[in-house]
């Protein structure tokens, strides 16, 4: 790795060899050479420093992304943007303890009723259901599921139209 620094008075060449041996060459007017011998110290190249900073920044960004992903909440729309009577997305996968937000979008009123025959054993479907209707745009219902398994749910007013969904808790 060779780095050349060329100020207006003199020029320097720093060579870093694999065995960490360093070569410094200086050429300039005699007075500048004497002054430079005392003031010049070998330094890591700018390219190596920038590379190291980029590596650290990349690791930090990756860690942050993984942390945020591990604690991400999920939003399920009640009714599609086109007005279809569906949960969107129809199936979601979450980690135990994550929050699932159901948000009124279109075609309301809606509710979220968990089917007692389609939840893991020991889970009280009534306790996690929202029987009351969400009537206004943007109204929400949130639930945290802590038991691993598959949860089937539906919208009572629109179940006949196929408004059903599934949550897989890992």
XYZ file of C-alpha atoms in Angstrom:
170
model
C 0.000 0.000 0.000
C 1.522 3.306 -1.046
C 0.217 6.748 -0.202
C 1.669 9.913 -1.690
C 1.244 13.271 -0.048
C 2.412 16.249 -2.110
C 2.236 19.548 -0.312
C 3.546 22.593 -2.157
C 7.024 22.552 -0.514
C 7.936 18.858 -0.544
C 6.633 15.379 -1.363
C 6.422 12.260 0.777
C 5.919 8.620 -0.023
C 4.784 6.187 2.651
C 4.906 2.474 1.908
C 3.375 -0.052 4.276
C 4.681 -3.558 3.679
C 2.903 -6.731 4.809
C 5.353 -7.332 7.661
C 4.427 -3.872 9.009
C 7.712 -2.373 7.813
C 7.364 1.242 6.743
C 9.408 3.262 4.291
C 9.358 7.041 4.283
C 10.965 9.065 1.539
C 11.135 12.825 1.507
C 12.454 15.189 -1.080
C 12.478 18.962 -0.930
C 14.668 21.930 -0.239
C 17.329 21.237 2.487
C 15.552 23.361 5.129
C 12.211 21.673 4.416
C 13.834 18.212 4.660
C 15.283 18.950 8.116
C 11.942 20.273 9.331
C 10.025 17.370 7.791
C 12.249 14.710 9.414
C 11.169 15.948 12.798
C 7.495 16.519 12.007
C 6.593 13.552 9.762
C 5.249 10.396 11.351
C 3.940 7.451 9.333
C 0.134 7.310 9.377
C -2.417 4.808 8.128
C -3.689 5.666 4.710
C -6.964 7.500 4.289
C -8.266 4.596 2.230
C -7.643 2.118 5.069
C -9.255 4.439 7.602
C -12.329 4.986 5.436
C -12.558 1.249 4.813
C -12.497 0.517 8.546
C -15.140 3.181 9.274
C -17.340 1.725 6.520
C -17.010 -1.773 8.003
C -17.985 -0.560 11.470
C -20.902 1.463 10.066
C -22.082 -1.557 8.061
C -22.032 -3.797 11.124
C -23.890 -1.172 13.169
C -26.562 -0.714 10.480
C -27.018 -4.484 10.144
C -27.367 -4.866 13.904
C -29.943 -2.096 14.053
C -31.935 -3.614 11.195
C -31.958 -7.034 12.885
C -33.005 -5.497 16.196
C -35.839 -3.549 14.596
C -36.950 -6.586 12.617
C -36.974 -8.688 15.780
C -39.347 -6.201 17.420
C -41.446 -5.255 14.409
C -45.190 -5.054 14.785
C -47.486 -6.316 12.043
C -50.448 -4.430 10.604
C -53.364 -6.242 8.988
C -55.780 -4.114 6.983
C -59.488 -4.788 7.423
C -60.633 -4.505 3.809
C -58.272 -4.048 0.874
C -57.355 -0.749 -0.755
C -59.638 -1.721 -3.660
C -62.582 -2.290 -1.297
C -62.518 -6.101 -1.280
C -63.822 -7.748 1.884
C -60.559 -9.405 2.934
C -57.887 -9.224 5.586
C -54.717 -7.919 3.947
C -52.438 -9.786 4.180
C -54.561 -12.889 4.717
C -51.721 -14.735 6.474
C -49.018 -13.266 8.687
C -46.152 -14.856 10.615
C -44.938 -13.290 13.854
C -42.745 -14.156 16.799
C -44.431 -14.841 20.153
C -45.174 -11.572 21.946
C -45.223 -9.351 18.855
C -48.186 -7.049 18.391
C -50.642 -7.565 15.561
C -52.510 -4.363 14.692
C -55.796 -4.687 12.831
C -56.684 -1.418 11.080
C -60.040 -0.536 9.518
C -59.363 0.257 5.877
C -62.398 -0.241 3.633
C -65.802 -1.924 3.511
C -66.403 -1.545 7.253
C -67.818 -2.255 9.778
C -65.466 -5.104 10.676
C -64.429 -7.064 13.726
C -61.786 -9.704 14.504
C -63.085 -12.973 15.941
C -60.697 -15.840 16.636
C -62.213 -19.242 15.925
C -62.106 -21.355 19.108
C -61.499 -24.459 16.972
C -58.595 -22.831 15.120
C -56.330 -21.581 17.938
C -53.642 -23.468 19.889
C -54.801 -25.630 22.773
C -55.250 -23.665 25.988
C -55.769 -20.287 24.271
C -59.049 -18.509 25.119
C -60.342 -17.339 21.725
C -62.890 -15.001 23.332
C -60.170 -13.211 25.330
C -58.168 -12.309 22.213
C -61.138 -11.507 19.934
C -62.677 -8.113 19.218
C -66.413 -8.804 18.946
C -67.369 -5.109 18.899
C -67.453 -3.630 15.419
C -64.854 -1.157 14.222
C -67.037 1.400 12.448
C -64.785 4.251 11.378
C -61.885 4.541 8.967
C -58.531 4.004 10.676
C -59.985 2.472 13.853
C -57.690 -0.199 15.241
C -57.614 -3.282 17.422
C -54.306 -4.712 18.676
C -53.482 -8.084 20.168
C -50.311 -9.834 21.375
C -50.175 -13.581 20.937
C -47.722 -15.411 23.190
C -48.499 -19.069 22.496
C -46.847 -20.596 19.429
C -49.161 -22.080 16.816
C -51.671 -21.169 14.146
C -54.604 -18.855 14.854
C -57.584 -18.693 12.507
C -59.847 -15.646 12.619
C -62.671 -14.029 10.672
C -64.862 -10.936 10.402
C -68.404 -11.823 11.561
C -70.291 -9.526 9.156
C -68.205 -10.660 6.160
C -67.187 -14.261 6.893
C -69.675 -15.449 4.248
C -67.848 -13.270 1.709
C -64.578 -15.026 2.589
C -63.112 -12.476 5.005
C -60.924 -14.873 6.966
C -57.293 -14.771 8.043
C -54.522 -16.722 9.684
C -51.692 -15.811 12.048
C -48.741 -18.132 12.556
C -46.937 -17.503 15.849
C -43.397 -18.879 16.097
